[in-house]
């Protein structure tokens, strides 16, 4: 029998990705009571499988998505100030060659072909410079440097590239540790009163007397509970459509288009710390990004994905595509033998009827259904860069049903561990090494990049490495894992080494198995 909660919560959120956790944080900070249920781990789907960039989306300008790009460009610096440990500026190098041809069907390419038919299949240099000019000025940039030009035959950024590339444009965007962003939003929401429940599945939801009656099941204990809420928020990501149809069972004309984006990781292909923006003959683009000190991340693809219940995998064909794409730029060809890891995620885009997965809008759409009594807000689409603005927009919809709700507050408010200046990372690392002399520089840097000013809370009173308990390898200690279990909702080794960090790239299968065993034993004591 279901255990029934006597308390009525204001908002019940389905989905522990970036949109769900961002909304939970914003709502809890405005004084609403909030419960969030995630059927697996936080950020276990789309929100840990992004290209890990806070960016305006340079290529979206070709689709005339000016509002989306402007909002994202403004957000880059707003977010950077709030999380300087897990986000940082990055320079992007866009190589150009006058003989480049593209099979693109963007609104810009169609207009160019009509007005200047001899330009069909080309992105002329002046068009790229115009796009970068807009990119520099649409968002009121204050921290990030603007666009410059590079002569690749003399610049170090040209060394890994083929000789034919003589010129490049260099512009700014930002890196983001995507799954840590989700966890820190969840932690901040919880500190403001929200209840975050992982490994908790919503089995059904129905309207009863102007309230939502939501049945949830704990996947570890198999215990079920009945929760009552004034408003339901469906932030199910790839499952948003499935939740509408099978869980809350409301009529909706809105649709979701599932688009799979796959990435490959190789040993590092070059020595500098800049990212490459490569344009493909098929009209698409990919990035090659310095990753986890010793690797290069290459992605992404755009493929329609029909069923959210089918786990997304980077197919052999997608690996070959990304390798061939990158090999048209790098001097040394990239092959599937170079790939050490792949990952893939499904973007739940709003179905705007676009002809291709690439052309489908990356903007978000929020729809409220209150026809049957208690309201439900369904969240479609969105991109990680605009998650905070999406949350503010969601709260505007929520405010229609909760009078006198306070206004927006999250802009510039630091996430846990992010209470230091954007330029202060090296100072934080140096200070941590003084306080804990047994730390190596890479170890200290990893901890600051993960926990920021909370790194000292993770390490506690340790005077030597052995004080941190069992060493699982790659600088991962029992004390850090204890923090991740007690403070950051981690349940098993996969949660730790592929979402709370990426130490899975450095740990052996035996080391990961030992970690999983240790975590299981700790949960059972």
Coordinates of C-alpha atoms in Angstrom, one line a residue:
X1 CA 0.0 0.0 0.0
X2 CA 1.2 3.5 -0.8
X3 CA 2.4 5.6 2.1
X4 CA 0.6 9.0 1.8
X5 CA 2.4 12.2 2.7
X6 CA 0.2 14.5 4.7
X7 CA 2.0 17.6 3.5
X8 CA 1.1 19.2 0.2
X9 CA 4.1 20.4 -1.7
X10 CA 3.9 23.5 -4.0
X11 CA 5.9 22.0 -6.9
X12 CA 6.7 18.4 -7.8
X13 CA 9.4 18.2 -10.5
X14 CA 9.9 15.1 -12.7
X15 CA 13.5 14.9 -14.0
X16 CA 16.9 15.4 -12.4
X17 CA 18.7 16.9 -15.4
X18 CA 19.8 20.5 -15.7
X19 CA 16.4 21.9 -16.4
X20 CA 14.7 20.1 -13.5
X21 CA 17.5 21.0 -11.0
X22 CA 17.7 24.5 -12.3
X23 CA 14.0 25.0 -11.8
X24 CA 14.1 23.4 -8.4
X25 CA 16.9 25.8 -7.3
X26 CA 15.1 28.9 -8.6
X27 CA 11.7 27.9 -7.1
X28 CA 13.1 26.9 -3.7
X29 CA 15.0 30.2 -3.5
X30 CA 11.6 32.0 -4.0
X31 CA 10.1 30.3 -1.0
X32 CA 8.2 27.5 -2.7
X33 CA 8.2 24.0 -1.3
X34 CA 9.7 21.7 -3.9
X35 CA 10.2 18.0 -4.4
X36 CA 12.2 16.6 -7.3
X37 CA 12.3 12.9 -8.4
X38 CA 14.9 11.5 -10.8
X39 CA 14.5 7.8 -11.8
X40 CA 18.2 7.2 -12.1
X41 CA 21.2 9.4 -11.1
X42 CA 21.2 13.2 -11.5
X43 CA 22.4 14.1 -15.0
X44 CA 22.4 10.5 -16.0
X45 CA 21.0 11.2 -19.5
X46 CA 21.3 14.3 -21.7
X47 CA 22.8 16.6 -19.1
X48 CA 26.0 14.6 -18.8
X49 CA 26.4 13.9 -22.5
X50 CA 26.7 17.4 -23.9
X51 CA 29.7 18.9 -25.7
X52 CA 30.3 20.7 -22.4
X53 CA 30.3 24.2 -23.6
X54 CA 28.6 27.4 -22.4
X55 CA 28.3 29.0 -25.9
X56 CA 26.0 31.2 -27.8
X57 CA 25.9 28.8 -30.7
X58 CA 27.7 30.5 -33.6
X59 CA 26.1 28.3 -36.2
X60 CA 22.5 29.2 -34.9
X61 CA 23.0 32.6 -36.5
X62 CA 22.7 30.9 -39.9
X63 CA 19.2 29.9 -38.8
X64 CA 18.4 33.5 -37.7
X65 CA 17.9 32.3 -34.1
X66 CA 19.0 35.8 -32.9
X67 CA 17.1 35.8 -29.6
X68 CA 18.4 32.4 -28.6
X69 CA 22.0 33.3 -29.5
X70 CA 21.8 36.7 -27.7
X71 CA 20.3 35.2 -24.6
X72 CA 23.0 32.4 -24.6
X73 CA 25.8 35.0 -25.1
X74 CA 24.6 37.1 -22.2
X75 CA 24.3 34.0 -20.0
X76 CA 27.9 32.9 -20.6
X77 CA 29.4 35.6 -18.4
X78 CA 26.5 35.5 -15.9
X79 CA 27.2 31.8 -15.4
X80 CA 30.9 32.1 -15.5
X81 CA 30.8 34.5 -12.5
X82 CA 28.7 32.1 -10.5
X83 CA 30.8 28.9 -11.1
X84 CA 34.4 29.8 -11.8
X85 CA 35.5 26.4 -10.6
X86 CA 33.5 24.3 -13.0
X87 CA 33.4 26.8 -15.9
X88 CA 36.2 28.7 -17.5
X89 CA 36.9 30.8 -20.7
X90 CA 38.2 29.0 -23.8
X91 CA 39.4 30.3 -27.1
X92 CA 38.1 28.7 -30.3
X93 CA 40.1 28.5 -33.5
X94 CA 38.0 28.4 -36.8
X95 CA 40.3 27.6 -39.7
X96 CA 39.3 29.0 -43.1
X97 CA 40.2 28.1 -46.7
X98 CA 38.7 29.9 -49.7
X99 CA 38.0 26.7 -51.5
X100 CA 35.7 25.3 -48.8
X101 CA 32.3 24.2 -50.0
X102 CA 29.3 23.2 -47.9
X103 CA 26.1 21.4 -48.6
X104 CA 24.0 23.6 -46.3
X105 CA 20.3 24.3 -46.4
X106 CA 20.2 27.0 -43.7
X107 CA 18.1 30.2 -44.2
X108 CA 21.4 32.1 -44.7
X109 CA 22.7 29.8 -47.4
X110 CA 19.4 29.9 -49.2
X111 CA 19.3 33.7 -49.1
X112 CA 23.0 33.9 -50.2
X113 CA 22.3 31.5 -53.1
X114 CA 19.3 33.6 -54.2
X115 CA 21.0 37.0 -54.0
X116 CA 24.5 35.8 -55.1
X117 CA 24.0 32.5 -56.9
X118 CA 27.8 32.2 -57.6
X119 CA 28.2 31.8 -53.8
X120 CA 26.1 28.6 -53.7
X121 CA 27.8 26.1 -51.3
X122 CA 30.2 28.6 -49.8
X123 CA 30.6 30.5 -46.5
X124 CA 32.7 33.4 -47.8
X125 CA 35.2 35.0 -45.4
X126 CA 33.1 38.1 -45.1
X127 CA 30.1 36.1 -44.0
X128 CA 32.2 34.4 -41.3
X129 CA 33.6 37.8 -40.1
X130 CA 30.0 39.2 -40.0
X131 CA 28.8 36.3 -37.9
X132 CA 31.8 36.7 -35.5
X133 CA 31.1 40.5 -35.3
X134 CA 27.6 39.8 -34.3
X135 CA 28.8 37.1 -31.9
X136 CA 31.1 39.6 -30.2
X137 CA 28.5 42.3 -29.8
X138 CA 25.1 40.7 -29.3
X139 CA 25.7 39.7 -25.7
X140 CA 27.3 42.7 -24.2
X141 CA 30.6 40.9 -23.6
X142 CA 32.7 42.2 -20.7
X143 CA 35.0 39.4 -19.5
X144 CA 35.7 37.4 -22.6
X145 CA 38.1 38.7 -25.2
X146 CA 36.8 39.4 -28.7
X147 CA 37.7 37.9 -32.1
X148 CA 41.1 38.0 -33.6
X149 CA 42.7 36.6 -36.8
X150 CA 45.6 34.1 -36.9
X151 CA 48.2 33.3 -39.5
X152 CA 48.4 29.6 -39.1
X153 CA 51.8 29.1 -40.8
X154 CA 53.4 31.0 -38.0
X155 CA 51.0 30.5 -35.0
X156 CA 51.3 27.4 -32.8
X157 CA 47.6 26.7 -33.4
X158 CA 48.5 25.9 -37.0
X159 CA 51.0 23.2 -36.3
X160 CA 48.5 20.3 -35.9
X161 CA 46.6 21.4 -39.0
X162 CA 47.1 20.6 -42.7
X163 CA 49.3 23.0 -44.7
X164 CA 46.4 24.3 -46.8
X165 CA 44.9 26.2 -43.9
X166 CA 46.6 29.5 -43.8
X167 CA 44.1 31.7 -41.9
X168 CA 41.9 31.2 -38.9
X169 CA 39.6 33.3 -36.8
X170 CA 39.8 33.0 -33.0
X171 CA 36.9 33.8 -30.7
X172 CA 35.7 33.2 -27.2
X173 CA 33.2 30.8 -25.5
X174 CA 33.3 28.8 -22.2
X175 CA 33.8 25.3 -21.0
X176 CA 31.4 23.8 -18.4
X177 CA 31.5 20.6 -16.4
X178 CA 28.0 19.7 -17.3
X179 CA 27.1 16.9 -14.8
X180 CA 28.7 18.8 -12.0
X181 CA 26.6 21.8 -12.9
X182 CA 23.5 19.7 -12.4
X183 CA 24.7 18.3 -9.0
X184 CA 25.6 21.8 -7.7
X185 CA 22.2 23.1 -8.7
X186 CA 20.5 20.2 -6.9
X187 CA 22.7 20.8 -3.8
X188 CA 21.8 24.5 -3.8
X189 CA 18.1 23.7 -4.2
X190 CA 18.3 21.3 -1.3
X191 CA 20.1 23.9 0.9
X192 CA 17.1 26.2 0.2
X193 CA 14.6 23.6 1.3
X194 CA 14.0 21.4 -1.8
X195 CA 13.8 17.7 -1.4
X196 CA 15.9 15.9 -4.0
X197 CA 15.1 12.2 -4.6
X198 CA 17.4 10.1 -6.9
X199 CA 16.7 6.6 -8.0
X200 CA 13.0 7.4 -7.5
X201 CA 10.6 6.7 -10.3
X202 CA 7.2 8.4 -10.9
X203 CA 4.9 5.6 -11.7
X204 CA 1.7 7.7 -12.1
X205 CA 0.2 11.1 -11.6
X206 CA -3.4 12.2 -11.7
X207 CA -5.4 15.2 -10.9
X208 CA -7.6 14.9 -7.8
X209 CA -9.6 17.8 -6.3
X210 CA -7.3 20.5 -7.8
X211 CA -4.1 18.7 -6.7
X212 CA -1.8 16.3 -8.3
X213 CA -1.6 12.9 -6.7
X214 CA 1.8 11.5 -7.7
X215 CA 2.9 7.9 -6.9
X216 CA 6.6 7.4 -6.6
X217 CA 8.7 4.3 -6.1
X218 CA 12.2 4.1 -4.6
X219 CA 14.1 1.8 -6.9
X220 CA 16.4 0.6 -4.1
X221 CA 13.8 -0.3 -1.4
X222 CA 10.8 -0.8 -3.8
X223 CA 8.8 1.4 -1.3
X224 CA 6.0 3.5 -2.8
X225 CA 4.7 6.8 -1.6
X226 CA 1.8 9.1 -2.6
X227 CA 2.8 12.8 -2.9
X228 CA 0.3 15.6 -3.3
X229 CA 1.3 18.7 -5.1
X230 CA -0.3 22.0 -6.3
X231 CA 1.6 22.0 -9.6
X232 CA 3.6 19.4 -11.6
X233 CA 6.6 20.2 -13.7
X234 CA 7.6 17.7 -16.4
X235 CA 11.3 18.2 -17.0
X236 CA 11.8 14.7 -18.2
X237 CA 14.2 15.5 -21.0
X238 CA 14.0 12.7 -23.6
X239 CA 11.1 11.2 -21.7
X240 CA 9.0 14.4 -21.6
X241 CA 6.6 13.0 -24.3
X242 CA 6.4 9.6 -22.7
X243 CA 5.6 11.2 -19.3
X244 CA 2.8 13.2 -21.0
X245 CA 1.3 10.1 -22.6
X246 CA 1.8 7.4 -20.0
X247 CA 2.3 9.0 -16.6
X248 CA 0.2 12.1 -16.4
X249 CA -2.0 11.3 -19.3
X250 CA -3.0 14.7 -20.6
X251 CA -3.8 15.8 -24.1
X252 CA -1.0 17.8 -25.7
X253 CA -0.4 18.9 -29.2
X254 CA 3.2 19.6 -28.5
X255 CA 5.8 17.2 -29.7
X256 CA 9.4 16.4 -28.9
X257 CA 12.1 15.5 -31.5
X258 CA 14.8 13.3 -30.1
X259 CA 18.2 14.0 -31.6
X260 CA 21.2 11.9 -30.7
X261 CA 24.6 13.6 -30.3
X262 CA 27.6 11.4 -30.1
X263 CA 31.2 12.2 -29.1
X264 CA 34.6 10.4 -29.2
X265 CA 37.6 10.9 -27.0
X266 CA 41.2 10.3 -28.1
X267 CA 44.6 10.8 -26.6
X268 CA 45.4 14.5 -27.0
X269 CA 46.0 15.5 -30.6
X270 CA 47.8 18.8 -29.9
X271 CA 49.6 20.6 -27.0
X272 CA 47.9 24.0 -26.7
X273 CA 44.7 24.7 -24.6
X274 CA 42.5 26.0 -27.4
X275 CA 39.5 24.4 -29.1
X276 CA 39.0 23.9 -32.9
X277 CA 35.8 24.7 -34.7
X278 CA 35.7 22.7 -37.9
X279 CA 33.2 23.2 -40.7
X280 CA 32.1 20.1 -42.7
X281 CA 31.2 19.7 -46.3
X282 CA 27.8 18.5 -45.2
X283 CA 27.1 21.9 -43.6
X284 CA 27.6 20.6 -40.1
X285 CA 30.3 21.6 -37.6
X286 CA 32.3 19.8 -35.0
X287 CA 34.6 20.8 -32.1
X288 CA 37.9 19.3 -31.1
X289 CA 38.5 20.3 -27.5
X290 CA 41.3 19.8 -24.9
X291 CA 39.8 17.3 -22.4
X292 CA 40.9 16.1 -19.0
X293 CA 44.5 17.3 -19.5
X294 CA 45.6 14.2 -21.6
X295 CA 42.8 13.8 -24.1
X296 CA 40.9 15.5 -27.0
X297 CA 37.1 15.5 -27.2
X298 CA 35.6 15.5 -30.7
X299 CA 31.9 16.0 -31.4
X300 CA 29.1 16.1 -32.1
X301 CA 26.8 14.3 -34.5
X302 CA 23.1 15.0 -35.1
X303 CA 21.0 11.9 -35.7
X304 CA 17.3 11.3 -35.1
X305 CA 16.6 8.9 -32.2
X306 CA 13.2 7.3 -32.2
X307 CA 12.8 5.8 -28.7
X308 CA 14.0 7.3 -25.4
X309 CA 14.0 3.9 -23.8
X310 CA 16.8 2.8 -26.1
X311 CA 20.1 3.9 -24.6
X312 CA 22.0 6.2 -27.0
X313 CA 25.3 4.8 -28.2
X314 CA 28.0 6.3 -30.4
X315 CA 27.7 3.9 -33.4
X316 CA 30.6 2.7 -35.5
X317 CA 29.2 4.9 -38.3
X318 CA 29.2 8.0 -36.1
X319 CA 32.8 7.2 -34.9
X320 CA 33.9 6.9 -38.5
X321 CA 32.1 10.1 -39.4
X322 CA 33.8 12.1 -36.6
X323 CA 37.2 10.6 -37.4
X324 CA 36.9 11.4 -41.1
X325 CA 35.6 14.9 -40.4
X326 CA 38.5 15.7 -38.1
X327 CA 41.0 14.1 -40.5
X328 CA 40.2 16.7 -43.1
X329 CA 41.7 19.3 -40.8
X330 CA 44.5 17.6 -38.8
X331 CA 47.8 16.6 -40.4
X332 CA 47.8 13.3 -38.7
X333 CA 44.6 11.3 -39.6
X334 CA 42.3 10.4 -36.7
X335 CA 41.1 6.8 -36.8
X336 CA 38.8 4.6 -34.8
X337 CA 41.9 2.9 -33.3
X338 CA 42.6 6.3 -31.6
X339 CA 39.3 6.3 -29.8
X340 CA 39.6 5.5 -26.0
X341 CA 36.0 6.4 -25.0
X342 CA 32.7 7.4 -26.6
X343 CA 29.5 8.8 -25.2
X344 CA 26.2 9.8 -26.6
X345 CA 23.2 11.7 -25.4
X346 CA 19.7 12.5 -26.7
X347 CA 18.6 16.1 -27.0
X348 CA 14.9 16.5 -26.4
X349 CA 14.2 19.3 -29.0
X350 CA 10.9 20.9 -29.5
X351 CA 9.4 19.5 -32.7
X352 CA 9.1 22.5 -35.0
X353 CA 8.7 20.4 -38.1
X354 CA 12.3 21.0 -39.3
X355 CA 13.4 18.9 -42.2
X356 CA 16.6 17.6 -40.5
X357 CA 17.9 17.0 -37.0
X358 CA 20.5 19.6 -37.5
X359 CA 17.9 22.3 -38.4
X360 CA 15.6 21.5 -35.5
X361 CA 15.5 24.5 -33.1
X362 CA 17.6 24.4 -29.9
X363 CA 15.4 27.0 -28.3
X364 CA 13.1 26.0 -25.4
X365 CA 9.3 25.9 -25.3
X366 CA 7.3 25.9 -22.0
X367 CA 3.6 24.9 -22.1
X368 CA 1.2 24.9 -19.2
X369 CA -1.9 22.7 -19.2
X370 CA -4.4 23.7 -16.5
X371 CA -7.6 22.6 -18.3
X372 CA -8.2 19.6 -16.0
X373 CA -7.6 21.3 -12.7
X374 CA -4.1 21.4 -11.2
X375 CA -1.6 22.8 -13.6
X376 CA 1.3 20.9 -15.3
X377 CA 4.2 22.7 -17.0
X378 CA 5.9 20.7 -19.7
X379 CA 9.4 21.6 -20.7
X380 CA 10.5 21.1 -24.3
X381 CA 14.0 21.6 -25.7
X382 CA 16.6 24.0 -24.3
X383 CA 20.4 24.0 -24.2
X384 CA 22.7 23.9 -21.2
X385 CA 23.9 27.5 -21.7
X386 CA 20.4 28.9 -21.2
X387 CA 19.2 26.6 -18.4
X388 CA 19.1 29.4 -15.8
X389 CA 17.0 31.6 -18.1
X390 CA 14.8 28.6 -18.8
X391 CA 14.2 28.3 -15.1
X392 CA 13.3 31.9 -14.8
X393 CA 10.9 31.6 -17.7
X394 CA 9.4 28.5 -16.0
X395 CA 8.9 30.5 -12.8
X396 CA 7.1 33.2 -14.7
X397 CA 4.6 30.4 -15.7
X398 CA 4.5 29.1 -12.1
X399 CA 3.9 32.6 -10.8
X400 CA 0.6 32.8 -12.6
X401 CA -0.6 30.1 -10.2
X402 CA 1.2 31.3 -7.0
X403 CA 0.3 35.0 -6.4
X404 CA 2.9 37.3 -4.8
X405 CA 5.8 35.1 -5.7
X406 CA 9.2 36.9 -5.4
X407 CA 11.0 37.8 -8.6
X408 CA 14.2 36.4 -10.2
X409 CA 17.2 36.1 -8.0
X410 CA 19.7 33.6 -9.4
X411 CA 21.8 35.8 -11.8
X412 CA 25.3 35.9 -10.4
X413 CA 24.5 34.0 -7.2
X414 CA 27.4 31.5 -6.7
X415 CA 26.8 27.8 -6.8
X416 CA 28.4 25.8 -4.0
X417 CA 32.2 26.2 -4.1
X418 CA 32.0 29.1 -6.6
X419 CA 32.4 32.0 -4.2
X420 CA 35.7 33.4 -5.7
X421 CA 36.7 35.5 -8.6
X422 CA 36.7 34.2 -12.2
X423 CA 40.5 34.9 -12.3
X424 CA 41.1 33.2 -8.9
X425 CA 41.5 29.5 -9.8
X426 CA 45.3 29.4 -9.6
X427 CA 45.2 31.2 -6.3
X428 CA 42.7 28.6 -5.0
X429 CA 45.0 25.8 -6.2
X430 CA 48.1 27.4 -4.6
X431 CA 46.3 27.9 -1.3
X432 CA 45.0 24.3 -1.2
X433 CA 48.6 23.0 -1.7
X434 CA 49.8 25.2 1.2
X435 CA 47.1 23.8 3.4
X436 CA 47.6 20.2 2.3
X437 CA 51.3 19.8 1.3
X438 CA 50.9 16.2 0.3
X439 CA 48.8 17.2 -2.7
X440 CA 50.5 17.2 -6.1
X441 CA 49.6 20.1 -8.4
X442 CA 47.4 18.0 -10.7
X443 CA 45.6 16.6 -7.7
X444 CA 45.0 20.0 -6.2
X445 CA 43.9 21.4 -9.6
X446 CA 41.4 18.5 -10.0
X447 CA 39.9 19.2 -6.6
X448 CA 39.5 22.9 -7.1
X449 CA 38.0 22.4 -10.5
X450 CA 35.5 20.0 -9.0
X451 CA 34.7 21.6 -5.6
X452 CA 36.1 25.1 -5.6
X453 CA 36.3 26.6 -2.1
X454 CA 34.6 23.4 -0.7
X455 CA 37.8 21.4 -1.5
X456 CA 38.9 22.0 2.1
X457 CA 35.7 20.5 3.4
X458 CA 36.2 17.4 1.2
X459 CA 39.8 16.9 2.6
X460 CA 38.9 17.9 6.2
X461 CA 41.7 17.5 8.8
X462 CA 44.0 15.3 6.7
X463 CA 47.7 15.8 7.3
X464 CA 48.9 13.2 4.9
X465 CA 47.4 11.2 2.0
X466 CA 46.9 8.1 4.2
X467 CA 44.5 10.1 6.4
X468 CA 42.1 10.2 3.4
X469 CA 41.4 6.5 3.7
X470 CA 41.5 3.9 0.9
X471 CA 43.2 5.1 -2.4
X472 CA 41.1 3.9 -5.3
X473 CA 43.6 5.2 -7.8
X474 CA 44.0 8.4 -9.9
X475 CA 43.9 10.5 -6.7
X476 CA 40.4 9.3 -5.7
X477 CA 40.2 8.7 -2.0
X478 CA 37.7 7.2 0.4
X479 CA 37.2 10.6 2.0
X480 CA 36.3 12.2 -1.3
X481 CA 33.9 9.3 -2.2
X482 CA 32.3 9.7 1.2
X483 CA 31.6 13.4 0.4
X484 CA 30.1 12.4 -3.0
X485 CA 27.8 9.9 -1.3
X486 CA 26.7 12.1 1.6
X487 CA 26.6 15.5 -0.1
X488 CA 26.2 14.8 -3.9
X489 CA 23.7 11.9 -4.2
X490 CA 26.2 9.3 -5.6
X491 CA 25.1 5.7 -5.2
X492 CA 27.6 3.6 -7.2
X493 CA 30.9 3.7 -9.0
X494 CA 29.4 4.8 -12.3
X495 CA 27.9 7.9 -10.6
X496 CA 31.3 8.8 -9.3
X497 CA 33.8 8.1 -12.2
X498 CA 31.6 9.1 -15.1
X499 CA 29.4 12.0 -13.7
X500 CA 30.9 13.5 -10.5
X501 CA 34.3 13.3 -12.3
X502 CA 35.8 11.6 -15.4
X503 CA 38.3 9.4 -13.6
X504 CA 36.9 6.5 -15.4
X505 CA 39.3 7.5 -18.2
X506 CA 42.2 6.7 -15.8
X507 CA 41.0 3.9 -13.6
X508 CA 41.2 0.2 -14.5
X509 CA 38.1 -2.1 -14.6
X510 CA 39.4 -3.7 -11.4
X511 CA 39.8 -0.4 -9.6
X512 CA 36.3 0.7 -10.6
X513 CA 34.9 -2.7 -9.4
X514 CA 36.7 -2.2 -6.0
X515 CA 35.2 1.3 -5.7
X516 CA 31.7 -0.1 -6.4
X517 CA 32.2 -2.8 -3.8
X518 CA 33.3 -0.2 -1.2
X519 CA 30.4 2.0 -1.9
X520 CA 28.0 -0.9 -1.6
X521 CA 29.5 -2.0 1.7
X522 CA 29.2 1.5 3.1
X523 CA 25.6 1.8 2.1
X524 CA 24.8 -1.4 3.9
X525 CA 26.4 -0.5 7.2

